[in-house]
PDB file of C-alpha atoms in Angstrom:
ATOM      1  CA  GLY A   1       0.000   0.000   0.000  1.00 33.00           C
ATOM      2  CA  ALA A   2       0.923   3.637  -0.305  1.00 39.00           C
ATOM      3  CA  ILE A   3       2.792   5.278   2.535  1.00 41.00           C
ATOM      4  CA  ALA A   4       0.848   8.133   4.114  1.00 47.00           C
ATOM      5  CA  SER A   5       2.733  11.392   4.011  1.00 50.00           C
ATOM      6  CA  VAL A   6       4.750  12.195   7.113  1.00 52.00           C
ATOM      7  CA  PHE A   7       3.602  15.783   6.643  1.00 57.00           C
ATOM      8  CA  LYS A   8       0.221  16.069   8.274  1.00 58.00           C
ATOM      9  CA  ASN A   9      -0.270  19.770   7.763  1.00 62.00           C
ATOM     10  CA  ASP A  10       0.054  21.710   4.525  1.00 65.00           C
ATOM     11  CA  GLU A  11       0.220  24.891   6.632  1.00 67.00           C
ATOM     12  CA  TRP A  12       3.750  23.950   7.729  1.00 67.00           C
ATOM     13  CA  THR A  13       5.622  26.359   5.520  1.00 63.00           C
ATOM     14  CA  ILE A  14       8.549  28.629   6.166  1.00 64.00           C
ATOM     15  CA  GLU A  15       6.412  31.556   4.986  1.00 63.00           C
ATOM     16  CA  LYS A  16       4.039  30.855   7.883  1.00 65.00           C
ATOM     17  CA  GLY A  17       6.866  30.663  10.413  1.00 69.00           C
ATOM     18  CA  CYS A  18       7.156  26.876  10.402  1.00 79.00           C
ATOM     19  CA  GLU A  19      10.113  24.792   9.351  1.00 85.00           C
ATOM     20  CA  VAL A  20      10.231  21.130   8.465  1.00 86.00           C
ATOM     21  CA  TRP A  21      13.446  19.371   9.384  1.00 89.00           C
ATOM     22  CA  GLY A  22      14.384  15.921   8.139  1.00 87.00           C
ATOM     23  CA  LEU A  23      17.253  13.580   8.673  1.00 87.00           C
ATOM     24  CA  ASN A  24      19.236  10.687   7.305  1.00 84.00           C
ATOM     25  CA  GLU A  25      17.245   8.702   4.718  1.00 80.00           C
ATOM     26  CA  LEU A  26      13.762  10.037   5.522  1.00 79.00           C
ATOM     27  CA  TYR A  27      13.385  10.875   1.836  1.00 79.00           C
ATOM     28  CA  MET A  28      13.156   7.113   1.212  1.00 78.00           C
ATOM     29  CA  VAL A  29      10.176   6.768   3.563  1.00 77.00           C
ATOM     30  CA  ASP A  30       8.225   9.626   2.003  1.00 73.00           C
ATOM     31  CA  PRO A  31       9.411  10.954  -1.369  1.00 73.00           C
ATOM     32  CA  SER A  32       7.067  13.960  -1.027  1.00 74.00           C
ATOM     33  CA  ILE A  33       9.556  15.389   1.458  1.00 75.00           C
ATOM     34  CA  ALA A  34      11.549  16.821  -1.452  1.00 71.00           C
ATOM     35  CA  ALA A  35       9.141  19.738  -1.700  1.00 73.00           C
ATOM     36  CA  LYS A  36       8.598  20.197   2.040  1.00 83.00           C
ATOM     37  CA  TRP A  37      11.841  20.262   4.005  1.00 87.00           C
ATOM     38  CA  ASP A  38      13.707  23.392   5.037  1.00 91.00           C
ATOM     39  CA  ARG A  39      16.746  21.913   6.805  1.00 93.00           C
ATOM     40  CA  TRP A  40      18.271  18.458   6.659  1.00 93.00           C
ATOM     41  CA  PHE A  41      20.501  16.675   9.167  1.00 93.00           C
ATOM     42  CA  ASP A  42      22.968  13.893   8.413  1.00 91.00           C
ATOM     43  CA  ILE A  43      25.426  14.172  11.268  1.00 89.00           C
ATOM     44  CA  HIS A  44      27.461  11.145  10.241  1.00 77.00           C
ATOM     45  CA  ASP A  45      30.504  10.950   8.057  1.00 70.00           C
ATOM     46  CA  PRO A  46      28.785  10.501   4.676  1.00 65.00           C
ATOM     47  CA  ARG A  47      31.079   7.629   3.832  1.00 65.00           C
ATOM     48  CA  SER A  48      30.233   5.700   7.030  1.00 62.00           C
ATOM     49  CA  THR A  49      27.997   2.643   6.908  1.00 57.00           C
ATOM     50  CA  ILE A  50      25.117   4.518   8.547  1.00 55.00           C
ATOM     51  CA  SER A  51      25.105   7.069   5.738  1.00 56.00           C
ATOM     52  CA  THR A  52      25.483   4.547   2.947  1.00 59.00           C
ATOM     53  CA  ARG A  53      22.574   2.270   3.883  1.00 65.00           C
ATOM     54  CA  ASP A  54      20.925   3.728   0.790  1.00 71.00           C
ATOM     55  CA  ASP A  55      23.390   3.492  -2.083  1.00 75.00           C
ATOM     56  CA  LYS A  56      21.842   6.654  -3.582  1.00 80.00           C
ATOM     57  CA  ASN A  57      22.197   8.724  -0.379  1.00 82.00           C
ATOM     58  CA  MET A  58      25.347  10.537  -1.505  1.00 85.00           C
ATOM     59  CA  GLU A  59      23.762  11.308  -4.860  1.00 87.00           C
ATOM     60  CA  TRP A  60      20.596  12.634  -3.155  1.00 87.00           C
ATOM     61  CA  LEU A  61      22.623  14.779  -0.726  1.00 89.00           C
ATOM     62  CA  SER A  62      24.775  16.205  -3.517  1.00 91.00           C
ATOM     63  CA  LYS A  63      21.711  17.447  -5.454  1.00 92.00           C
ATOM     64  CA  GLN A  64      20.108  19.372  -2.589  1.00 92.00           C
ATOM     65  CA  THR A  65      20.206  23.155  -2.392  1.00 94.00           C
ATOM     66  CA  LYS A  66      18.817  23.811   1.101  1.00 93.00           C
ATOM     67  CA  PRO A  67      21.033  23.576   4.226  1.00 95.00           C
ATOM     68  CA  ILE A  68      22.241  20.116   5.169  1.00 95.00           C
ATOM     69  CA  TYR A  69      23.872  19.944   8.599  1.00 95.00           C
ATOM     70  CA  MET A  70      26.770  17.504   8.613  1.00 93.00           C
ATOM     71  CA  VAL A  71      29.946  16.917  10.621  1.00 91.00           C
ATOM     72  CA  GLN A  72      31.662  19.380   8.279  1.00 91.00           C
ATOM     73  CA  HIS A  73      31.257  20.927   4.847  1.00 93.00           C
ATOM     74  CA  PHE A  74      31.943  18.420   2.072  1.00 90.00           C
ATOM     75  CA  ALA A  75      32.862  19.724  -1.386  1.00 92.00           C
ATOM     76  CA  ASP A  76      30.849  16.981  -3.093  1.00 90.00           C
ATOM     77  CA  ILE A  77      27.755  18.027  -1.078  1.00 91.00           C
ATOM     78  CA  PRO A  78      27.599  21.770  -1.842  1.00 95.00           C
ATOM     79  CA  ALA A  79      24.676  22.484   0.540  1.00 95.00           C
ATOM     80  CA  SER A  80      26.448  20.863   3.493  1.00 94.00           C
ATOM     81  CA  ILE A  81      27.227  23.064   6.477  1.00 95.00           C
ATOM     82  CA  PRO A  82      28.960  22.117   9.722  1.00 96.00           C
ATOM     83  CA  PHE A  83      26.595  21.308  12.571  1.00 95.00           C
ATOM     84  CA  PRO A  84      27.389  23.785  15.399  1.00 96.00           C
ATOM     85  CA  LEU A  85      28.168  21.096  17.971  1.00 95.00           C
ATOM     86  CA  ASP A  86      30.596  23.229  19.996  1.00 95.00           C
ATOM     87  CA  GLN A  87      28.033  26.026  20.214  1.00 95.00           C
ATOM     88  CA  ILE A  88      25.309  23.572  21.325  1.00 95.00           C
ATOM     89  CA  VAL A  89      27.534  22.067  24.037  1.00 95.00           C
ATOM     90  CA  LYS A  90      28.590  25.519  25.272  1.00 94.00           C
ATOM     91  CA  TYR A  91      25.056  26.922  25.311  1.00 94.00           C
ATOM     92  CA  TRP A  92      23.453  23.962  27.095  1.00 94.00           C
ATOM     93  CA  GLU A  93      26.533  23.206  29.209  1.00 92.00           C
ATOM     94  CA  SER A  94      26.042  19.567  28.324  1.00 91.00           C
ATOM     95  CA  ASP A  95      27.423  17.104  25.828  1.00 91.00           C
ATOM     96  CA  TYR A  96      24.690  14.539  26.436  1.00 90.00           C
ATOM     97  CA  LEU A  97      23.926  14.062  22.759  1.00 90.00           C
ATOM     98  CA  THR A  98      23.489  10.454  21.741  1.00 88.00           C
ATOM     99  CA  ASN A  99      21.559  11.011  18.522  1.00 90.00           C
ATOM    100  CA  THR A 100      20.609  13.476  15.808  1.00 91.00           C
ATOM    101  CA  ILE A 101      17.098  14.075  17.176  1.00 92.00           C
ATOM    102  CA  SER A 102      18.544  15.448  20.442  1.00 94.00           C
ATOM    103  CA  MET A 103      20.883  17.655  18.447  1.00 95.00           C
ATOM    104  CA  GLU A 104      17.996  19.003  16.354  1.00 95.00           C
ATOM    105  CA  ILE A 105      15.841  19.751  19.408  1.00 96.00           C
ATOM    106  CA  LEU A 106      18.654  21.616  21.151  1.00 96.00           C
ATOM    107  CA  LEU A 107      19.534  23.607  18.023  1.00 97.00           C
ATOM    108  CA  ALA A 108      15.904  24.629  17.523  1.00 96.00           C
ATOM    109  CA  ALA A 109      15.514  25.543  21.191  1.00 96.00           C
ATOM    110  CA  MET A 110      18.520  27.869  21.276  1.00 95.00           C
ATOM    111  CA  GLU A 111      17.981  29.658  17.963  1.00 94.00           C
ATOM    112  CA  GLY A 112      16.952  33.281  18.267  1.00 94.00           C
ATOM    113  CA  ARG A 113      17.725  33.321  21.996  1.00 94.00           C
ATOM    114  CA  TYR A 114      20.389  35.117  23.992  1.00 93.00           C
ATOM    115  CA  GLN A 115      23.531  32.999  24.184  1.00 91.00           C
ATOM    116  CA  LYS A 116      24.588  34.511  27.523  1.00 91.00           C
ATOM    117  CA  ASP A 117      23.362  36.959  30.130  1.00 90.00           C
ATOM    118  CA  VAL A 118      23.511  40.579  28.986  1.00 91.00           C
ATOM    119  CA  TRP A 119      24.426  43.199  31.581  1.00 92.00           C
ATOM    120  CA  GLU A 120      24.301  46.948  31.272  1.00 90.00           C
ATOM    121  CA  THR A 121      25.759  49.572  33.571  1.00 89.00           C
ATOM    122  CA  VAL A 122      23.358  52.359  34.449  1.00 83.00           C
ATOM    123  CA  ASP A 123      24.424  54.981  37.015  1.00 84.00           C
ATOM    124  CA  ASP A 124      27.341  52.778  38.091  1.00 86.00           C
ATOM    125  CA  VAL A 125      25.024  49.848  38.793  1.00 87.00           C
ATOM    126  CA  ASN A 126      25.208  46.626  36.794  1.00 88.00           C
ATOM    127  CA  THR A 127      21.715  45.636  35.695  1.00 91.00           C
ATOM    128  CA  LEU A 128      20.758  42.350  34.090  1.00 91.00           C
ATOM    129  CA  VAL A 129      19.066  43.358  30.851  1.00 91.00           C
ATOM    130  CA  HIS A 130      18.485  39.945  29.246  1.00 92.00           C
ATOM    131  CA  ARG A 131      19.033  36.430  30.499  1.00 91.00           C
ATOM    132  CA  LYS A 132      20.541  33.566  28.554  1.00 92.00           C
ATOM    133  CA  GLY A 133      17.683  31.722  26.875  1.00 93.00           C
ATOM    134  CA  GLU A 134      15.325  34.679  26.592  1.00 94.00           C
ATOM    135  CA  VAL A 135      14.115  35.453  23.088  1.00 94.00           C
ATOM    136  CA  GLU A 136      16.434  37.844  21.301  1.00 94.00           C
ATOM    137  CA  ASP A 137      15.062  37.557  17.761  1.00 94.00           C
ATOM    138  CA  LYS A 138      11.392  36.586  17.443  1.00 92.00           C
ATOM    139  CA  SER A 139      11.837  35.846  13.751  1.00 89.00           C
ATOM    140  CA  LYS A 140      14.336  33.074  14.571  1.00 92.00           C
ATOM    141  CA  ALA A 141      13.158  31.761  17.951  1.00 93.00           C
ATOM    142  CA  PHE A 142      10.867  28.765  17.919  1.00 93.00           C
ATOM    143  CA  GLY A 143       7.881  28.860  20.268  1.00 92.00           C
ATOM    144  CA  GLU A 144       6.893  25.292  19.480  1.00 92.00           C
ATOM    145  CA  ILE A 145       8.696  22.142  18.402  1.00 93.00           C
ATOM    146  CA  GLN A 146       6.720  19.210  17.066  1.00 89.00           C
ATOM    147  CA  ILE A 147       8.430  15.848  16.980  1.00 88.00           C
ATOM    148  CA  TRP A 148       6.920  13.433  14.479  1.00 83.00           C
ATOM    149  CA  GLY A 149       8.080   9.928  13.575  1.00 78.00           C
ATOM    150  CA  VAL A 150      10.426   9.583  16.542  1.00 79.00           C
ATOM    151  CA  ASP A 151       9.507   6.684  18.790  1.00 73.00           C
ATOM    152  CA  MET A 152      12.677   5.635  20.619  1.00 69.00           C
ATOM    153  CA  ALA A 153      10.984   2.515  21.990  1.00 65.00           C
ATOM    154  CA  GLN A 154      12.737   1.142  25.084  1.00 65.00           C
ATOM    155  CA  ASP A 155      12.853  -2.365  23.610  1.00 67.00           C
ATOM    156  CA  SER A 156      14.541  -1.257  20.396  1.00 63.00           C
ATOM    157  CA  GLU A 157      18.046  -0.339  19.312  1.00 63.00           C
ATOM    158  CA  TYR A 158      17.220   3.233  20.374  1.00 70.00           C
ATOM    159  CA  ASN A 159      16.762   2.525  24.096  1.00 75.00           C
ATOM    160  CA  HIS A 160      20.157   4.088  24.892  1.00 79.00           C
ATOM    161  CA  GLN A 161      19.287   7.183  22.824  1.00 84.00           C
ATOM    162  CA  ARG A 162      15.870   7.879  24.326  1.00 83.00           C
ATOM    163  CA  PRO A 163      17.086   9.516  27.588  1.00 87.00           C
ATOM    164  CA  SER A 164      19.070  12.077  25.566  1.00 91.00           C
ATOM    165  CA  CYS A 165      15.908  13.002  23.637  1.00 91.00           C
ATOM    166  CA  GLU A 166      13.963  13.254  26.889  1.00 92.00           C
ATOM    167  CA  ALA A 167      16.631  15.556  28.326  1.00 94.00           C
ATOM    168  CA  ALA A 168      16.598  17.747  25.188  1.00 95.00           C
ATOM    169  CA  ILE A 169      12.801  17.999  25.381  1.00 95.00           C
ATOM    170  CA  GLY A 170      13.132  19.041  29.035  1.00 95.00           C
ATOM    171  CA  PHE A 171      15.724  21.694  28.176  1.00 95.00           C
ATOM    172  CA  ALA A 172      13.428  23.113  25.476  1.00 96.00           C
ATOM    173  CA  ARG A 173      10.399  23.102  27.773  1.00 96.00           C
ATOM    174  CA  GLY A 174      12.520  24.793  30.427  1.00 95.00           C
ATOM    175  CA  LEU A 175      12.800  27.777  28.076  1.00 94.00           C
ATOM    176  CA  GLY A 176       9.024  27.877  27.735  1.00 95.00           C
ATOM    177  CA  ILE A 177       8.970  26.218  24.314  1.00 95.00           C
ATOM    178  CA  LYS A 178       5.916  24.050  23.709  1.00 95.00           C
ATOM    179  CA  VAL A 179       7.039  20.565  22.672  1.00 95.00           C
ATOM    180  CA  PHE A 180       4.394  18.473  20.958  1.00 91.00           C
ATOM    181  CA  LEU A 181       4.631  14.696  20.763  1.00 89.00           C
ATOM    182  CA  PRO A 182       1.967  12.594  19.000  1.00 85.00           C
ATOM    183  CA  ASP A 183       0.047  10.185  21.258  1.00 85.00           C
ATOM    184  CA  THR A 184       1.600   7.293  19.321  1.00 81.00           C
ATOM    185  CA  SER A 185       5.164   8.313  20.171  1.00 80.00           C
ATOM    186  CA  ASP A 186       7.035   6.308  22.811  1.00 78.00           C
ATOM    187  CA  LEU A 187       8.801   9.524  23.792  1.00 80.00           C
TER     188      LEU A 187
END
């Protein structure tokens, strides 16, 4: 039978303030993703076995024009950009990242937010003007993150990755970001 689209809402467009992020070989699950995604994540060396499960993965990656976060920029994947791992670890003061989903959640949660406390001196008194994590740029800060197609079942190969996702969700919620999980998700 036909695979139902992973995109449940045609209103999810960048013009309406929504972004669709995909990863790894999701394009194999739902080919309609080609017209829908805004950022892609393949945080593995593209020549590793995890990135070559689909023998056409490198070809697909090389043809894309939107940002593809990878371990570094690769000349044969022109749209590839380095994932800001150091910035993520510094911002969250944690390197508890066991999977790409956690990395995506933490990137989304910190975008458009102050990276550190901002102080200002007024009449010789230091005053905290903005706190780390407060929204700095409303056009870049996400107020909601929806996580679709991520189950992380405890009895699967992902059981060691699930706690990292749960922590990332907690960090995002701690900033006041609404995190939506479908009822069917094990997360």
